[in-house]
Amino acid sequence: DVMDGDADLYVLPPCVDATAACNAPSDVAWRWQSVHGAGSDEVFISRDDINATTDVGHGKTFRVAVHAWSRHGATFKIRAFEVPASRALAAPQKTALDALFDKCCADASTTCKKNWREYRTNGTDPCHAPDVRCSVSGEIIELDLSGEAMVCELRAADFVAFGSSLERLNLRHNSNVKLPGENSTFGVLGALTSLKSIDVSFTSLAVARALDDLCAGAPASLIEITAMATNIQGAVPACVLAMPNLQTINVARNYLNGTLPDLPRATPMRYVSLGMQYTTPAITGSIPSSYASSPTLEFLFLNNLALNGSIPDSFANSRLRELSLKANELTGVIPSSLAAAPYLLSIDLSGNNLSGEVPTGLYDNPNRTYVDLSSNALTKLSVTSAHANPGASLEYLNAAYNDIDERGVPETLTTLSGLKVLLLFKNRLHGPMLNAATTPVWDLRYFDASFNEFSGDVPDATHFGNIFAGGSGWWGDNALELSRNAFTNAPEWLEDYANVMNVRVGFMNNPIACPLPTSLIRRDFLAINCDFGENQGSPASNGAELYIEDDSSPEVSSKNGRSPLNGGVIAIVMVLIALGMSSGVGVGILMYRKRANRRAMAFRPFQGVEMSSGY
C-alpha cells in the first residue's frame, strides 16, 4: 500500500506509427486516468475500448505515466494484469445498480447513462463497463456516474448494497441530482463504510448544509472530498481538517464564510482548495502559519476570498507545489521563506496589496514554472539570483499593474532561459529598455511592456527571444506590445519581419515624429501612429497612415488555468500487454517503500513491470 503520498496513472494507447514520435502521457495528455486518492491506483481499459480502438490489440504496447510525488520520497512499482471475461457483478449489487438506473434514468429519451442503457440491452455485465470497476470477488470498487444527466434524489438506502466494497464514488456534473442530508452533509456517506473518495461537484444538496456535519457522518476511511458548487454554507470547521485520513478537500465555489481554522500538524492533508466563495464577505481573517509550515500540504488554493494581514513567514520546510492567494486583501511584503520554498512550481499572489521588493528566489528558482504578481504595489522586481541556472523552468511571469520603478527591464529577467510570457505593463519602468551590452537568453513569445516610460531606441528582434519566429501557443499569437511609452524613434527593423505569420506588434502612442518611415506604412501586423502630442490616442492629421489593431493592454491566461505538471516526477514505461481472449486490461500501481532521496526530480524509467493474468 502507499507509504508516502499519492500516485496517479495516465495512460495512452500504443503509437500507431513506430517511426513517429510518441507523446508521453501526462495530466493533459491521456485517454485513461486513475482517480486521485492515496492507495493503489488502477486504470481499467474495457473490452469495448479495446475492440473499438484499432491501435490497441494483442502484442501492442501501452504508454503509462505515473505521477507519484517522488520528489518527496515515494517510490512505487507497476503491474499490468488481464481481467478475465468470466468476472461478473455479484447479484445483490447488480440489483442495486439496476435500481439506481431505473430511479435516475427513467426517461428513455434523455442522454442519461446512454452507455449503461446499451449494456443493459445487450446483456454486458457491468464489471466490463468503463464506468464500473469490480474486485476479484465481483463487487464494485469504483463507480463513476459523472456527467450522466441523472435526475433523482440519492439517499443512503440507494447505496447500502455497495457499503462494504465501494471505495470511490463520482457523481460530478449531475445538476439534477439532489443529495439530502440524512445526518451528514452528503447523506450517502452513511451507507458507504469503506469509501475513500467522493466527488459530488456541481450536484446540489437538497437543503444547504454545513461542512461540520461531515465530522460525524463521514467514514474514517475517507481520503478525498471534492464538492465544488454544491450549496455548502457556513464556516470551515476544524474537525474536517482533522479527519484522520483525509488528504484532499476541495469545496471551492460554495457559500463558506468565517475564518480559517488551524491545520493540525499531525494531519495527512495534501490538497486544500477553499477559494471563490459566493458569500459576502467570504472567508476572512489572516492565514494561519500552520498552512505554510505543514509537513504534508502540497496544494493550497485560497483565492478570491477576503483574507487580510500579511502572508505568514513560515515556509522554510514547506512541501507546497502550488499556491494561490490571488484576489484577497493581503498586505505587507512577500516573505523570504516563501521565495525560498524549494518545491513550489506555481505561485499566484495577484490582486492583493503587497508592497516592497520581490525577494530573491521567488521567480528565479529553477523549479518555478508560473509566477503571477500582478495588481499589487510592488516597487522592485530585479534580484541577484543565487542559482546557476535561474528560472530554468519558468514560462510565465506577470508583474503588471504594480509600482515598479526601475531603469530598464531588470537584467535578471533576460537570463530566464525558459521564459515565454512576460507581462510588465502599467508600471514605472523607464530609460532604455535593455542594457546595450545585454544579450538576453529568454525564449519570449509574448512580451507586454506598454504603459511604462521606456525611451531611446527599441532593441532589434534578436533581443526578443522567439517572438519574431512567428507562431502561437497557449499564450495566443506571438506579440510585442510597447504602446504608450516614450520611444522617439520608429523601429524600422520591423520591416524585415512583415511577412512572418502570427505576430502582432503594438507601438501606439509613442512620441514618434511624423511622417512615419515609409517602410512601416501599410503593415497589417503593426499598430503604430506618430506625433500624438498631448491628445493621447488621437493621431495628428498630418497624412500619416494608421493601421490600428488594439492599443489596450491584453491579459494572457495560463495554460489550462493552472501550472503544468512538469515540475513533478513523471515516469514512463512501455507496457506489453498480451490480451488474448480477455475482456479487458488493467494497469495498477503500488507504492511500497520510502526513498531516502527527498529531492529526486528527474524523469526515471521504471525498473520493471510485473505482469499478472489472475487478477
PDB file of N, CA and C in Angstrom, residues 237-274:
ATOM      1  N   PRO A 237     -15.098  24.043   9.402  1.00  0.00           N
ATOM      2  CA  PRO A 237     -14.898  23.525  10.757  1.00  0.00           C
ATOM      3  C   PRO A 237     -13.521  22.892  10.931  1.00  0.00           C
ATOM      4  N   ALA A 238     -12.931  23.070  12.081  1.00  0.00           N
ATOM      5  CA  ALA A 238     -11.626  22.478  12.372  1.00  0.00           C
ATOM      6  C   ALA A 238     -11.689  20.956  12.332  1.00  0.00           C
ATOM      7  N   CYS A 239     -12.849  20.392  12.675  1.00  0.00           N
ATOM      8  CA  CYS A 239     -12.940  18.935  12.748  1.00  0.00           C
ATOM      9  C   CYS A 239     -12.764  18.282  11.376  1.00  0.00           C
ATOM     10  N   VAL A 240     -13.161  18.955  10.295  1.00  0.00           N
ATOM     11  CA  VAL A 240     -12.987  18.377   8.958  1.00  0.00           C
ATOM     12  C   VAL A 240     -11.508  18.286   8.615  1.00  0.00           C
ATOM     13  N   LEU A 241     -10.756  19.345   8.897  1.00  0.00           N
ATOM     14  CA  LEU A 241      -9.318  19.347   8.604  1.00  0.00           C
ATOM     15  C   LEU A 241      -8.559  18.364   9.490  1.00  0.00           C
ATOM     16  N   ALA A 242      -9.188  17.917  10.561  1.00  0.00           N
ATOM     17  CA  ALA A 242      -8.537  16.969  11.472  1.00  0.00           C
ATOM     18  C   ALA A 242      -8.985  15.535  11.261  1.00  0.00           C
ATOM     19  N   MET A 243      -9.785  15.267  10.233  1.00  0.00           N
ATOM     20  CA  MET A 243     -10.217  13.884   9.969  1.00  0.00           C
ATOM     21  C   MET A 243      -8.985  13.007   9.768  1.00  0.00           C
ATOM     22  N   PRO A 244      -8.964  11.805  10.321  1.00  0.00           N
ATOM     23  CA  PRO A 244      -7.710  11.061  10.485  1.00  0.00           C
ATOM     24  C   PRO A 244      -6.998  10.689   9.195  1.00  0.00           C
ATOM     25  N   ASN A 245      -7.735  10.462   8.111  1.00  0.00           N
ATOM     26  CA  ASN A 245      -7.093  10.020   6.870  1.00  0.00           C
ATOM     27  C   ASN A 245      -7.299  10.971   5.704  1.00  0.00           C
ATOM     28  N   LEU A 246      -7.994  12.076   5.943  1.00  0.00           N
ATOM     29  CA  LEU A 246      -8.326  12.985   4.847  1.00  0.00           C
ATOM     30  C   LEU A 246      -7.075  13.663   4.300  1.00  0.00           C
ATOM     31  N   GLN A 247      -6.887  13.558   2.985  1.00  0.00           N
ATOM     32  CA  GLN A 247      -5.738  14.170   2.315  1.00  0.00           C
ATOM     33  C   GLN A 247      -6.133  15.278   1.352  1.00  0.00           C
ATOM     34  N   THR A 248      -7.364  15.233   0.842  1.00  0.00           N
ATOM     35  CA  THR A 248      -7.811  16.210  -0.141  1.00  0.00           C
ATOM     36  C   THR A 248      -9.181  16.733   0.231  1.00  0.00           C
ATOM     37  N   ILE A 249      -9.316  18.060   0.289  1.00  0.00           N
ATOM     38  CA  ILE A 249     -10.628  18.678   0.440  1.00  0.00           C
ATOM     39  C   ILE A 249     -10.718  19.833  -0.548  1.00  0.00           C
ATOM     40  N   ASN A 250     -11.715  19.752  -1.426  1.00  0.00           N
ATOM     41  CA  ASN A 250     -11.943  20.792  -2.423  1.00  0.00           C
ATOM     42  C   ASN A 250     -13.404  21.202  -2.342  1.00  0.00           C
ATOM     43  N   VAL A 251     -13.659  22.323  -1.693  1.00  0.00           N
ATOM     44  CA  VAL A 251     -15.023  22.828  -1.539  1.00  0.00           C
ATOM     45  C   VAL A 251     -15.099  24.263  -2.055  1.00  0.00           C
ATOM     46  N   ALA A 252     -14.394  24.544  -3.151  1.00  0.00           N
ATOM     47  CA  ALA A 252     -14.438  25.860  -3.778  1.00  0.00           C
ATOM     48  C   ALA A 252     -15.828  26.130  -4.344  1.00  0.00           C
ATOM     49  N   ARG A 253     -16.142  27.394  -4.537  1.00  0.00           N
ATOM     50  CA  ARG A 253     -17.374  27.839  -5.190  1.00  0.00           C
ATOM     51  C   ARG A 253     -18.623  27.423  -4.411  1.00  0.00           C
ATOM     52  N   ASN A 254     -18.569  27.595  -3.109  1.00  0.00           N
ATOM     53  CA  ASN A 254     -19.730  27.360  -2.269  1.00  0.00           C
ATOM     54  C   ASN A 254     -20.085  28.651  -1.532  1.00  0.00           C
ATOM     55  N   TYR A 255     -20.576  28.551  -0.318  1.00  0.00           N
ATOM     56  CA  TYR A 255     -21.024  29.722   0.434  1.00  0.00           C
ATOM     57  C   TYR A 255     -20.392  29.732   1.827  1.00  0.00           C
ATOM     58  N   LEU A 256     -19.110  29.435   1.871  1.00  0.00           N
ATOM     59  CA  LEU A 256     -18.402  29.379   3.145  1.00  0.00           C
ATOM     60  C   LEU A 256     -18.002  30.780   3.591  1.00  0.00           C
ATOM     61  N   ASN A 257     -17.932  30.960   4.905  1.00  0.00           N
ATOM     62  CA  ASN A 257     -17.522  32.245   5.466  1.00  0.00           C
ATOM     63  C   ASN A 257     -16.742  31.993   6.743  1.00  0.00           C
ATOM     64  N   GLY A 258     -16.654  32.989   7.609  1.00  0.00           N
ATOM     65  CA  GLY A 258     -15.896  32.832   8.848  1.00  0.00           C
ATOM     66  C   GLY A 258     -14.403  32.990   8.615  1.00  0.00           C
ATOM     67  N   THR A 259     -13.621  32.353   9.463  1.00  0.00           N
ATOM     68  CA  THR A 259     -12.159  32.428   9.365  1.00  0.00           C
ATOM     69  C   THR A 259     -11.578  31.028   9.153  1.00  0.00           C
ATOM     70  N   LEU A 260     -10.310  31.004   8.799  1.00  0.00           N
ATOM     71  CA  LEU A 260      -9.635  29.727   8.562  1.00  0.00           C
ATOM     72  C   LEU A 260      -9.211  29.102   9.888  1.00  0.00           C
ATOM     73  N   PRO A 261      -9.592  27.849  10.128  1.00  0.00           N
ATOM     74  CA  PRO A 261      -9.082  27.179  11.329  1.00  0.00           C
ATOM     75  C   PRO A 261      -7.637  26.751  11.113  1.00  0.00           C
ATOM     76  N   ASP A 262      -6.935  26.464  12.179  1.00  0.00           N
ATOM     77  CA  ASP A 262      -5.574  25.938  12.067  1.00  0.00           C
ATOM     78  C   ASP A 262      -5.595  24.581  11.369  1.00  0.00           C
ATOM     79  N   LEU A 263      -4.507  24.284  10.687  1.00  0.00           N
ATOM     80  CA  LEU A 263      -4.330  22.978  10.062  1.00  0.00           C
ATOM     81  C   LEU A 263      -3.498  22.130  11.012  1.00  0.00           C
ATOM     82  N   PRO A 264      -4.069  21.076  11.608  1.00  0.00           N
ATOM     83  CA  PRO A 264      -3.313  20.282  12.590  1.00  0.00           C
ATOM     84  C   PRO A 264      -2.026  19.725  11.980  1.00  0.00           C
ATOM     85  N   ARG A 265      -0.951  19.805  12.706  1.00  0.00           N
ATOM     86  CA  ARG A 265       0.337  19.351  12.183  1.00  0.00           C
ATOM     87  C   ARG A 265       0.346  17.853  11.908  1.00  0.00           C
ATOM     88  N   ALA A 266      -0.450  17.101  12.666  1.00  0.00           N
ATOM     89  CA  ALA A 266      -0.456  15.647  12.506  1.00  0.00           C
ATOM     90  C   ALA A 266      -1.318  15.194  11.330  1.00  0.00           C
ATOM     91  N   THR A 267      -2.044  16.114  10.698  1.00  0.00           N
ATOM     92  CA  THR A 267      -2.932  15.721   9.612  1.00  0.00           C
ATOM     93  C   THR A 267      -2.135  15.283   8.387  1.00  0.00           C
ATOM     94  N   PRO A 268      -2.665  14.323   7.597  1.00  0.00           N
ATOM     95  CA  PRO A 268      -2.003  13.938   6.355  1.00  0.00           C
ATOM     96  C   PRO A 268      -2.420  14.811   5.178  1.00  0.00           C
ATOM     97  N   MET A 269      -3.059  15.949   5.434  1.00  0.00           N
ATOM     98  CA  MET A 269      -3.636  16.785   4.384  1.00  0.00           C
ATOM     99  C   MET A 269      -2.598  17.170   3.335  1.00  0.00           C
ATOM    100  N   ARG A 270      -2.996  16.974   2.085  1.00  0.00           N
ATOM    101  CA  ARG A 270      -2.105  17.230   0.964  1.00  0.00           C
ATOM    102  C   ARG A 270      -2.647  18.296   0.014  1.00  0.00           C
ATOM    103  N   TYR A 271      -3.969  18.445  -0.040  1.00  0.00           N
ATOM    104  CA  TYR A 271      -4.591  19.336  -1.020  1.00  0.00           C
ATOM    105  C   TYR A 271      -5.755  20.057  -0.353  1.00  0.00           C
ATOM    106  N   VAL A 272      -5.701  21.398  -0.317  1.00  0.00           N
ATOM    107  CA  VAL A 272      -6.771  22.200   0.264  1.00  0.00           C
ATOM    108  C   VAL A 272      -7.186  23.261  -0.744  1.00  0.00           C
ATOM    109  N   SER A 273      -8.448  23.254  -1.134  1.00  0.00           N
ATOM    110  CA  SER A 273      -8.987  24.271  -2.037  1.00  0.00           C
ATOM    111  C   SER A 273     -10.272  24.822  -1.445  1.00  0.00           C
ATOM    112  N   LEU A 274     -10.211  26.077  -1.000  1.00  0.00           N
ATOM    113  CA  LEU A 274     -11.356  26.744  -0.382  1.00  0.00           C
ATOM    114  C   LEU A 274     -11.714  28.026  -1.109  1.00  0.00           C
TER     115      LEU A 274
END
